[in-house]
Short mmCIF file of C-alpha atoms in Angstrom, two decimals:
data_model
loop_
_atom_site.label_atom_id
_atom_site.label_comp_id
_atom_site.label_asym_id
_atom_site.label_seq_id
_atom_site.Cartn_x
_atom_site.Cartn_y
_atom_site.Cartn_z
CA MET A 143 57.91 11.49 -20.19
CA ASN A 144 58.19 7.88 -22.61
CA ARG A 145 54.99 6.15 -23.58
CA ASP A 146 55.27 3.37 -20.69
CA GLU A 147 56.11 6.03 -17.97
CA LEU A 148 52.54 8.07 -19.64
CA ARG A 149 51.09 4.47 -18.93
CA ASN A 150 51.78 3.88 -15.97
CA ALA A 151 50.49 6.92 -15.08
CA VAL A 152 47.05 6.67 -16.64
CA LEU A 153 46.28 3.39 -15.64
CA GLU A 154 47.50 4.63 -11.88
CA GLU A 155 44.76 7.29 -12.78
CA LEU A 156 42.45 4.81 -13.52
CA SER A 157 42.85 2.35 -11.28
CA GLY A 158 41.61 5.27 -8.29
CA ILE A 159 38.77 5.61 -10.21
CA ALA A 160 37.80 1.94 -11.11
CA PRO A 161 39.89 -0.11 -8.33
CA ASP A 162 38.47 -3.31 -9.38
CA ILE A 163 40.29 -3.20 -12.69
CA ASP A 164 43.08 -5.74 -12.57
CA LEU A 165 45.88 -3.72 -14.21
CA VAL A 166 47.98 -6.60 -14.96
CA SER A 167 45.90 -7.84 -17.63
CA PHE A 168 44.86 -5.30 -18.58
CA ASP A 169 43.60 -4.48 -22.04
CA ASP A 170 45.40 -1.12 -23.92
CA ASN A 171 43.02 -1.71 -26.66
CA ALA A 172 39.25 -2.86 -24.89
CA ASN A 173 36.85 -0.22 -24.57
CA LEU A 174 36.60 1.05 -21.51
CA GLN A 175 32.74 1.21 -21.17
CA ASP A 176 31.96 -2.21 -22.23
CA GLU A 177 34.73 -3.91 -20.69
CA TYR A 178 36.32 -2.39 -18.37
CA ASP A 179 32.14 -1.31 -16.99
CA LEU A 180 33.32 2.90 -16.99
CA ASP A 181 30.01 4.84 -16.88
CA SER A 182 30.44 8.73 -17.91
CA MET A 183 31.21 9.97 -14.94
CA ASP A 184 33.90 7.61 -14.21
CA THR A 185 35.07 8.68 -17.82
CA LEU A 186 34.74 12.16 -16.90
CA ASN A 187 36.71 11.44 -13.85
CA LEU A 188 39.73 10.01 -15.22
CA ALA A 189 39.81 13.05 -17.59
CA ALA A 190 40.07 14.99 -14.94
CA ALA A 191 42.74 13.14 -12.99
CA VAL A 192 44.86 13.10 -16.85
CA HIS A 193 44.89 16.90 -16.42
CA LYS A 194 45.42 17.16 -12.68
CA ARG A 195 48.58 15.38 -12.93
CA LEU A 196 49.57 15.53 -16.69
CA GLY A 197 48.74 18.96 -16.67
CA VAL A 198 46.78 18.30 -19.98
CA ASN A 199 43.28 19.69 -20.91
CA ILE A 200 41.46 17.10 -22.98
CA PRO A 201 38.43 19.38 -25.26
CA ASP A 202 35.18 17.69 -24.75
CA GLN A 203 35.20 16.71 -27.98
CA ASP A 204 38.30 15.48 -28.24
CA TYR A 205 38.09 13.01 -25.87
CA ALA A 206 34.12 12.19 -26.88
CA ARG A 207 36.59 9.97 -29.70
CA MET A 208 38.44 8.39 -27.45
CA HIS A 209 37.09 4.86 -26.12
CA CYS A 210 40.46 2.53 -25.31
CA VAL A 211 43.60 3.69 -23.46
CA ALA A 212 45.54 3.10 -26.30
CA GLU A 213 43.85 5.99 -28.29
CA LEU A 214 44.65 8.33 -24.83
CA LEU A 215 48.40 7.49 -24.54
CA ASP A 216 48.00 8.64 -28.90
CA TYR A 217 46.73 11.48 -27.82
CA LEU A 218 48.19 12.57 -24.67
CA GLU A 219 51.49 11.45 -26.52
CA LYS A 220 51.00 14.29 -29.53
CA ARG A 221 50.08 16.57 -27.06
CA LEU A 222 53.25 16.30 -24.79
CA ASN A 223 55.39 16.14 -26.96
CA HIS A 224 53.85 18.58 -29.65
CA PRO A 225 52.25 21.35 -27.76
CA GLN A 226 51.41 23.47 -30.02
CA SER A 227 49.66 21.67 -32.19
CA MET B 267 20.54 16.86 28.16
CA SER B 268 18.93 13.73 25.64
CA ASP B 269 19.89 10.14 24.42
CA PHE B 270 21.69 9.77 21.35
CA ILE B 271 20.04 7.33 19.32
CA MET B 272 21.14 4.96 16.31
CA PRO B 273 18.95 6.95 13.53
CA SER B 274 17.10 5.06 10.71
CA MET B 275 19.60 4.13 7.96
CA GLY B 276 16.71 3.50 5.24
CA ALA B 277 14.27 1.26 4.50
CA ASP B 278 16.96 -1.91 3.71
CA MET B 279 19.24 -1.35 6.89
CA ASP B 280 17.68 -2.14 10.17
CA SER B 281 20.99 -2.89 12.40
CA GLY B 282 24.82 -1.89 11.95
CA LYS B 283 27.81 -2.58 14.00
CA LEU B 284 29.55 0.70 14.81
CA VAL B 285 32.59 0.38 14.02
CA LYS B 286 34.49 3.58 15.01
CA TRP B 287 34.09 6.42 17.95
CA LYS B 288 34.98 9.22 16.19
CA VAL B 289 34.52 11.71 19.95
CA LYS B 290 34.95 10.71 22.93
CA PRO B 291 32.97 12.30 26.60
CA GLY B 292 33.87 15.57 27.01
CA ASP B 293 34.10 16.75 22.94
CA ARG B 294 31.97 19.53 22.20
CA VAL B 295 30.11 18.33 19.25
CA LYS B 296 27.85 20.73 16.52
CA LYS B 297 24.52 19.75 14.93
CA GLY B 298 26.10 17.27 11.73
CA GLN B 299 29.29 16.54 13.04
CA VAL B 300 30.27 12.83 12.24
CA ILE B 301 30.29 11.56 15.47
CA ALA B 302 30.49 7.50 14.85
CA ALA B 303 31.33 5.06 11.92
CA VAL B 304 28.93 2.09 11.55
CA GLU B 305 29.08 -0.53 9.13
CA THR B 306 25.40 -1.96 7.71
CA SER B 307 25.03 -4.30 4.96
CA LYS B 308 25.64 -1.38 2.76
CA ALA B 309 28.13 0.84 3.46
CA VAL B 310 30.21 1.77 5.63
CA LEU B 311 28.53 5.06 7.32
CA ASP B 312 28.82 7.97 9.15
CA VAL B 313 26.91 8.76 11.71
CA GLU B 314 26.14 12.54 12.64
CA VAL B 315 24.55 14.14 15.45
CA PHE B 316 21.28 16.26 15.59
CA GLU B 317 22.40 18.40 18.24
CA ASP B 318 25.51 20.60 19.55
CA GLY B 319 26.31 20.32 23.48
CA VAL B 320 28.68 18.11 24.71
CA VAL B 321 29.39 14.09 24.41
CA GLU B 322 28.82 12.93 28.38
CA GLU B 323 29.54 9.03 27.76
CA LEU B 324 29.52 6.90 25.33
CA TYR B 325 26.69 3.49 26.04
CA VAL B 326 28.14 1.31 23.28
CA GLU B 327 31.63 -0.12 22.89
CA GLU B 328 33.39 -0.02 19.08
CA ASP B 329 32.20 -3.52 16.90
CA THR B 330 28.76 -3.48 18.86
CA ASP B 331 26.28 -4.51 16.83
CA VAL B 332 23.43 -2.00 17.65
CA ASP B 333 19.52 -1.72 15.79
CA VAL B 334 18.11 1.28 14.27
CA GLY B 335 16.58 3.13 17.94
CA THR B 336 19.90 1.73 20.88
CA PRO B 337 20.92 4.73 22.68
CA LEU B 338 24.40 5.24 21.20
CA ALA B 339 25.61 8.22 23.66
CA ARG B 340 24.20 10.67 26.65
CA ILE B 341 24.81 14.65 24.61
CA GLY B 342 24.63 17.34 27.05
CA ASP B 343 25.80 20.22 28.46
CA GLY B 344 28.95 18.68 30.07
CA SER B 345 28.15 18.96 33.16
CA ARG B 346 28.03 15.01 33.57
CA VAL B 347 30.69 14.29 31.75
CA GLY B 348 32.34 10.37 32.76
CA LYS B 349 28.54 9.99 34.93
CA GLN B 350 27.86 6.32 34.11
CA GLU B 351 24.68 5.20 33.66
CA HIS B 352 23.41 3.80 36.34
CA GLU B 353 23.37 7.71 37.67
CA VAL B 354 20.75 7.69 34.74
CA ALA B 355 19.27 4.45 35.66
CA GLY B 356 18.85 5.27 39.28
CA LYS B 357 17.32 8.86 38.24
CA GLU B 358 14.92 6.83 36.18
CA GLU B 359 13.35 5.71 39.59
CA THR B 360 12.37 7.84 41.17
CA LYS B 361 10.33 9.31 37.92
CA PRO B 362 7.23 6.64 37.91
CA THR B 363 6.30 8.29 33.69
CA THR B 364 9.39 7.24 32.71
CA GLU B 365 10.22 3.78 33.58
CA THR B 366 6.63 3.22 31.96
CA LYS B 367 8.34 4.94 29.05
CA ALA B 368 11.12 2.23 29.44
CA THR B 369 8.71 -0.74 28.72
CA PRO B 370 9.15 -2.90 25.33
CA GLU B 371 5.83 -1.57 24.22
CA LYS B 372 6.93 2.27 24.12
CA THR B 373 10.38 2.20 23.28
CA PRO B 374 12.05 1.71 19.89
CA VAL B 375 12.05 -1.72 20.36
CA LYS B 376 8.85 -2.11 18.99
CA GLU B 377 9.69 -0.36 15.59
CA THR B 378 13.87 -1.16 15.67
CA ALA B 379 13.41 -5.16 15.60
CA GLU B 380 10.40 -5.73 13.45
CA ALA B 381 12.09 -6.54 10.03
CA PRO B 382 12.77 -4.21 7.22
CA ALA B 383 9.39 -5.20 5.54
CA VAL B 384 7.05 -3.70 8.87
CA SER B 385 8.60 -1.18 9.89
CA THR B 386 7.55 1.55 9.22
CA THR B 387 7.63 4.00 11.72
CA THR B 388 12.09 4.19 12.09
CA GLU B 389 12.72 4.77 8.59
CA GLY B 390 12.44 7.89 7.24
CA HIS B 391 13.65 11.43 7.78
CA PRO B 392 16.48 11.70 10.56
CA GLU B 393 14.65 14.40 12.06
CA GLN B 394 12.07 11.68 12.94
CA ALA B 395 14.99 9.82 15.04
CA GLN B 396 16.10 13.39 16.39
CA ALA B 397 12.45 14.01 17.48
CA ARG B 398 13.42 10.61 19.08
CA SER B 399 16.08 11.58 20.71
CA GLN B 400 14.96 14.68 22.91
CA GLN B 401 13.40 11.89 25.17
CA PRO B 402 15.01 9.99 27.42
CA VAL B 403 15.40 6.54 26.85
CA PRO B 404 17.89 5.61 29.34
CA PRO B 405 19.78 1.86 27.94
CA LYS B 406 19.15 -0.62 31.06
CA PRO B 407 21.21 -3.94 31.21
CA PRO B 408 18.46 -6.85 32.43
CA SER B 409 19.46 -6.44 35.90
CA THR B 410 17.86 -3.17 36.49
CA PRO B 411 14.51 -2.01 38.24
CA ALA B 412 12.28 -2.09 35.19
CA ALA B 413 13.39 -5.12 33.81
CA ALA B 414 13.00 -7.03 37.04
CA LYS B 415 9.96 -6.12 37.48
CA LEU B 416 8.83 -7.56 33.90
CA GLU B 417 10.39 -9.99 34.49
CA SER B 418 9.37 -10.64 38.04
CA GLU B 419 5.36 -10.25 35.98
CA GLY B 420 5.78 -13.37 33.94
CA ARG B 421 7.12 -11.34 31.12
CA VAL B 422 10.16 -11.27 29.09
CA PRO B 423 10.83 -7.39 27.92
CA ALA B 424 11.00 -8.22 23.99
CA SER B 425 10.63 -6.75 20.87
CA PRO B 426 6.98 -7.62 18.93
CA ALA B 427 8.97 -9.12 16.43
CA ALA B 428 11.47 -10.84 18.12
CA ARG B 429 8.45 -12.68 20.57
CA ARG B 430 6.87 -13.82 17.60
CA LYS B 431 10.14 -15.33 16.11
CA ALA B 432 10.11 -17.39 19.57
CA ARG B 433 7.37 -18.38 18.84
CA GLU B 434 7.72 -19.98 15.62
CA THR B 435 10.54 -21.22 16.13
CA GLY B 436 10.00 -23.03 19.31
CA ILE B 437 12.87 -20.59 21.73
CA LYS B 438 12.54 -20.45 25.25
CA LEU B 439 12.40 -15.19 25.73
CA ALA B 440 13.51 -16.12 29.46
CA GLU B 441 16.60 -17.70 28.78
CA LEU B 442 17.72 -15.26 26.44
CA ARG B 443 19.59 -12.02 26.94
CA GLY B 444 18.82 -8.90 25.40
CA SER B 445 20.38 -6.09 24.03
CA GLY B 446 17.98 -3.49 23.24
CA PRO B 447 17.09 -0.41 24.92
CA SER B 448 16.11 -1.52 28.55
CA GLY B 449 17.36 -5.14 28.12
CA ALA B 450 14.56 -6.36 26.34
CA ILE B 451 15.23 -9.22 23.84
CA VAL B 452 15.46 -7.87 19.89
CA LEU B 453 15.55 -10.24 17.14
CA ARG B 454 18.64 -10.17 17.34
CA ASP B 455 19.38 -11.98 20.08
CA LEU B 456 17.35 -14.94 18.75
CA GLN B 457 20.11 -15.23 15.64
CA GLY B 458 22.42 -16.57 18.83
CA ALA B 459 19.74 -19.88 19.78
CA GLN B 460 19.77 -20.63 16.34
CA PRO B 461 22.84 -23.11 15.83
CA THR B 462 21.29 -23.83 12.50
CA ARG B 463 21.82 -19.95 10.97
CA PRO B 464 25.40 -19.58 9.88
CA ASP B 465 26.69 -15.64 10.84
CA ILE B 466 27.02 -14.17 7.45
CA ARG B 467 28.05 -10.80 8.84
CA PRO B 468 31.92 -10.01 7.40
CA ALA B 469 34.46 -9.11 9.58
CA ALA B 470 35.03 -5.65 7.81
CA GLY B 471 33.58 -3.93 4.70
CA PHE B 472 29.99 -5.41 3.46
CA ASP B 473 29.86 -8.39 1.30
CA ARG B 474 27.41 -9.42 -1.32
CA GLN B 475 25.35 -11.39 0.22
CA GLN B 476 24.69 -8.77 3.16
CA MET B 477 23.78 -6.33 0.02
CA ARG B 478 21.61 -8.40 -1.96
CA THR B 479 19.46 -9.80 1.89
CA ALA B 480 19.41 -6.04 2.42
CA ILE B 481 18.30 -4.93 -0.94
CA ALA B 482 15.63 -7.92 -1.53
CA ALA B 483 14.01 -6.84 2.47
CA ALA B 484 13.19 -3.45 0.79
CA MET B 485 12.36 -4.34 -2.94
CA SER B 486 9.50 -7.49 -1.72
CA ARG B 487 8.42 -4.45 1.25
CA ALA B 488 7.78 -1.72 -1.66
CA LYS B 489 5.97 -5.01 -4.33
CA ARG B 490 3.18 -5.99 -1.26
CA GLU B 491 3.08 -2.65 -0.14
CA ILE B 492 2.71 -0.56 -2.69
CA PRO B 493 0.84 0.08 -5.31
CA HIS B 494 2.96 0.92 -8.66
CA TYR B 495 1.68 2.15 -11.46
CA TYR B 496 4.06 3.36 -14.36
CA LEU B 497 3.89 5.94 -16.97
CA ALA B 498 6.82 6.83 -19.72
CA ASN B 499 7.74 9.80 -21.91
CA THR B 500 9.69 10.17 -24.66
CA VAL B 501 12.15 13.14 -24.25
CA ASP B 502 14.05 15.05 -26.80
CA LEU B 503 17.09 16.39 -25.95
CA HIS B 504 18.29 18.00 -29.02
CA ALA B 505 18.45 21.75 -27.09
CA ALA B 506 19.65 19.80 -24.05
CA GLU B 507 22.90 18.68 -25.71
CA GLN B 508 23.25 21.98 -27.67
CA TRP B 509 23.54 23.81 -24.51
CA LEU B 510 25.83 21.11 -22.84
CA THR B 511 27.92 21.00 -26.07
CA ASP B 512 28.69 24.88 -25.78
CA TYR B 513 28.77 24.75 -22.09
CA ASN B 514 31.23 21.90 -21.76
CA GLU B 515 33.36 23.26 -24.66
CA HIS B 516 35.38 25.56 -22.45
CA GLN B 517 35.38 23.96 -19.22
CA PRO B 518 38.50 21.84 -17.71
CA PRO B 519 37.54 17.91 -17.31
CA GLU B 520 36.92 18.62 -13.87
CA ASN B 521 34.22 21.67 -14.42
CA ARG B 522 32.25 19.76 -16.91
CA LEU B 523 28.80 18.77 -16.69
CA LEU B 524 26.90 15.73 -17.61
CA LEU B 525 23.42 15.61 -18.93
CA SER B 526 22.71 13.37 -15.29
CA ALA B 527 23.34 16.74 -13.80
CA LEU B 528 20.76 18.39 -15.97
CA PHE B 529 18.33 15.28 -15.06
CA MET B 530 18.79 15.65 -11.77
CA LYS B 531 18.16 19.38 -11.53
CA ALA B 532 14.99 19.12 -13.57
CA THR B 533 13.73 16.11 -11.89
CA ALA B 534 14.40 17.99 -8.35
CA LEU B 535 12.76 21.09 -10.00
CA ALA B 536 9.10 19.16 -10.97
CA LEU B 537 9.03 17.24 -7.54
CA ALA B 538 9.34 20.95 -5.99
CA ARG B 539 6.47 21.48 -7.58
CA TYR B 540 4.26 18.55 -7.66
CA SER B 541 4.45 17.55 -3.88
CA GLU B 542 2.45 14.21 -3.80
CA LEU B 543 5.66 12.50 -5.48
CA ASN B 544 7.62 14.09 -2.76
CA GLY B 545 7.84 12.51 0.56
CA HIS B 546 6.57 9.98 2.50
CA TYR B 547 4.12 7.06 3.40
CA ALA B 548 4.00 5.78 6.91
CA GLU B 549 1.54 4.01 8.85
CA ASP B 550 -0.32 7.59 8.84
CA GLY B 551 -0.87 7.93 5.60
CA PHE B 552 1.56 10.44 3.20
CA THR B 553 3.33 13.37 4.40
CA ALA B 554 4.67 15.86 1.61
CA ALA B 555 8.46 16.34 2.47
CA THR B 556 9.05 20.34 2.79
CA ARG B 557 12.73 19.58 0.78
CA VAL B 558 13.29 17.91 -1.97
CA ASN B 559 16.05 15.75 -0.93
CA LEU B 560 16.67 13.87 -4.34
CA GLY B 561 18.18 9.81 -3.98
CA MET B 562 20.01 8.74 -6.50
CA ALA B 563 20.53 5.32 -7.18
CA VAL B 564 24.52 4.83 -7.17
CA HIS B 565 25.76 1.06 -8.58
CA LEU B 566 28.17 -0.42 -7.05
CA ARG B 567 31.21 -1.84 -9.23
CA GLY B 568 31.77 -5.60 -8.25
CA GLY B 569 27.55 -5.52 -7.45
CA GLY B 570 24.87 -3.61 -5.12
CA LEU B 571 23.49 -0.49 -5.34
CA VAL B 572 22.59 2.46 -2.96
CA ALA B 573 20.90 5.11 -3.25
CA PRO B 574 22.26 8.70 -1.23
CA ALA B 575 20.14 11.55 -1.15
CA ILE B 576 21.68 14.95 -2.43
CA MET B 577 20.13 17.29 0.45
CA ASP B 578 17.74 20.20 -1.43
CA ALA B 579 18.80 18.94 -4.95
CA ASP B 580 16.26 21.81 -6.45
CA THR B 581 17.98 24.86 -5.03
CA LEU B 582 21.55 23.88 -6.39
CA THR B 583 22.95 25.25 -9.36
CA LEU B 584 24.03 23.11 -12.13
CA PRO B 585 27.69 22.70 -11.01
CA GLU B 586 27.47 22.50 -7.43
CA LEU B 587 24.64 19.57 -8.50
CA MET B 588 27.02 18.00 -10.57
CA HIS B 589 29.83 18.72 -7.85
CA GLN B 590 27.74 16.93 -5.14
CA LEU B 591 26.83 13.80 -8.02
CA HIS B 592 30.71 13.54 -8.25
CA ASP B 593 30.44 13.23 -3.99
CA LEU B 594 28.17 10.85 -3.99
CA VAL B 595 29.26 8.64 -6.40
CA ARG B 596 32.87 8.55 -4.94
CA ARG B 597 32.17 7.73 -1.73
CA ALA B 598 29.58 5.60 -2.66
CA ARG B 599 31.95 3.31 -3.96
CA GLY B 600 35.37 4.25 -0.98
CA GLY B 601 33.03 4.75 1.53
CA GLY B 602 31.72 8.36 4.67
CA LEU B 603 28.21 8.18 2.93
CA ARG B 604 26.62 10.10 6.03
CA VAL B 605 23.02 8.45 7.64
CA SER B 606 21.35 11.27 6.90
CA GLU B 607 22.03 10.65 2.72
CA MET B 608 20.81 7.15 3.10
CA ALA B 609 17.62 7.77 5.20
CA GLY B 610 16.63 11.62 3.80
CA GLY B 611 15.64 11.34 0.42
CA THR B 612 12.72 12.17 -0.49
CA ALA B 613 11.98 10.81 -4.10
CA THR B 614 15.04 8.72 -6.04
CA VAL B 615 16.16 8.89 -9.67
CA THR B 616 17.57 5.66 -11.20
CA ALA B 617 19.52 5.90 -14.22
CA LEU B 618 21.22 2.85 -16.26
CA GLY B 619 23.80 4.67 -17.60
CA ASP B 620 24.81 4.57 -21.53
CA ARG B 621 25.45 1.21 -22.06
CA GLY B 622 22.19 0.47 -20.24
CA VAL B 623 18.64 0.37 -22.23
CA ASP B 624 16.07 2.42 -23.60
CA THR B 625 13.69 2.59 -20.64
CA VAL B 626 13.59 1.34 -16.86
CA TYR B 627 11.16 1.45 -15.05
CA GLY B 628 11.80 1.12 -11.44
CA VAL B 629 10.82 -0.08 -7.57
CA ILE B 630 9.53 2.71 -5.88
CA TYR B 631 12.07 2.83 -2.46
CA PRO B 632 9.57 2.38 0.62
CA PRO B 633 8.84 4.68 2.37
CA GLN B 634 8.80 6.84 -0.22
CA VAL B 635 6.49 7.47 -2.91
CA ALA B 636 7.94 7.71 -6.22
CA MET B 637 11.16 6.17 -8.44
CA ILE B 638 12.34 8.17 -11.64
CA GLY B 639 13.93 5.99 -14.03
CA ILE B 640 16.22 8.05 -16.42
CA GLY B 641 17.31 5.80 -19.52
CA ARG B 642 19.58 5.42 -22.16
CA ALA B 643 20.27 8.64 -23.82
CA HIS B 644 20.89 7.88 -27.36
CA ARG B 645 20.35 9.28 -31.14
CA ARG B 646 17.15 7.80 -32.44
CA PRO B 647 14.79 8.96 -35.38
CA LEU B 648 12.17 11.84 -34.04
CA ALA B 649 9.24 14.25 -35.38
CA VAL B 650 10.52 17.64 -35.86
CA ASP B 651 8.35 20.00 -37.78
CA ASP B 652 7.46 18.46 -40.98
CA GLY B 653 9.80 15.96 -41.15
CA VAL B 654 12.09 13.03 -39.20
CA ALA B 655 15.09 13.92 -37.35
CA ALA B 656 18.09 11.96 -35.93
CA ARG B 657 17.91 13.58 -32.28
CA LEU B 658 19.78 12.74 -28.65
CA ALA B 659 16.72 12.11 -27.09
CA VAL B 660 15.68 9.66 -23.53
CA ASP B 661 13.19 8.38 -21.99
CA ILE B 662 11.96 9.41 -18.59
CA THR B 663 9.45 6.94 -16.45
CA LEU B 664 7.81 6.94 -13.37
CA ALA B 665 7.00 4.76 -11.31
CA ALA B 666 4.38 6.20 -8.45
CA ASP B 667 2.63 5.04 -5.62
CA HIS B 668 -1.41 5.15 -6.36
CA ARG B 669 -1.89 5.31 -2.60
CA VAL B 670 -1.01 8.64 -2.80
CA CYS B 671 -1.77 10.22 -5.84
CA ASP B 672 -3.03 8.87 -9.41
CA GLY B 673 -1.75 8.77 -13.41
CA HIS B 674 -2.89 11.97 -14.53
CA LEU B 675 -1.14 13.77 -11.96
CA GLY B 676 2.01 11.41 -12.90
CA ALA B 677 1.27 12.71 -16.21
CA LEU B 678 1.09 15.95 -15.28
CA PHE B 679 5.35 15.63 -13.59
CA LEU B 680 6.50 14.08 -16.66
CA ASN B 681 5.26 16.49 -18.65
CA GLU B 682 6.58 19.47 -16.27
CA ILE B 683 10.23 17.21 -16.78
CA GLU B 684 10.31 17.53 -20.40
CA GLN B 685 9.33 21.26 -20.25
CA LEU B 686 12.38 21.82 -18.05
CA LEU B 687 14.59 19.87 -19.76
CA GLN B 688 13.23 22.14 -23.34
CA GLN B 689 15.21 25.06 -21.56
CA PRO B 690 18.60 24.08 -19.99
CA GLU B 691 19.78 27.50 -19.42
CA ALA B 692 17.09 27.69 -17.05
CA LEU B 693 17.74 25.14 -15.06
#
């Protein structure tokens, strides 16, 4: 899965959690909490959706350090391309 | 046999539009089964039936506005499936006592047609609605003998609120057609007679304006009727944070817990102990609830607020509670909340979340008597032993009804929550 496909998958899950977010103008570097008004349950739901869809179980401590979709995509790329690391 | 009436949906919703029947005459239903969907000013809600039986007749067609208290269907043993309502009305004629009961003053019309600010009697436990549903209160068009008799006596059947409104606006009740039980004129019937007032009801879903109006009504009533007192307490979350980190470390995201679950559980346990904060205040005073149905104010993306309840929250394990929190938030935003959840809360928690503020003082959601506010958990300097440490802490507040209890009890309650959060493993 390349980065674009990965991004589409993540944004699709995100729009399931927050349907009002405009995906066309979505800013990957914007803070999900501050810019897109996601609360702790929304972000947890996103992690759960990513786990279900991509099979990547992001540990709580790693996840707590991610604040925008770009950071999430970086992490997912790394985990999917180098499963051992 | 009994009429199933439109149950209370909470303090800020006194009517709704029946948008979908999920059963048909002849269907067997079980207590708790969803039989209809009702669109209110706040959300589309699922309506559950309160008894086992067979749906014998549906009184109300889809896309009909119904007030709380309006008979919706007849539930019986199945022997009268398909029998029309004139059968019911005909039966009434042989029972003069029931006919008396059908006068506007005795039927739910009186309670339901009032504005939310003054209708205290229909708001509350679905059990109350259930109790009323046992009474035969047959719906009758204005032409039924009872209504006709009343009209001939010069008194048009109408709810007190409708009567008052008619007086104020100069509308003649006799020229209107009543849509309430027994053909009584209810407040809603007067709206059509006021061409200056635009109909703001949307075709589907709910809009912000209606949501605002509903919140305004409930909160105005709260501030008008309830003498609130307010208390706040800062709670050290060091133990809770450590326990939560350990717990979540080995859990996949879908099984992880949030601090909210710990707050809700601690609050529910404290409410079970301090019953003066858990219950409903009605015309006859305060009644403590026997269960802890903990409401949770859910902010809706795009604006608005609903406060559905988690039933028996004090008896749930943390994972169960977390699951219910997920479920409730999902349904609050996506639809599928149940009427019992909207009206059944015995106290409510409000939390403004991670991006919120340090301290939130709530406004009590009538007829409840307590609102617990959870501020933003963040690191701050706290005195620990002889020094100062940067500790995760949260301000937990209480807004309580002074008619029911005093600040001393409220303080004990907040201290109980604090103590419970120091032993998260025991929650």
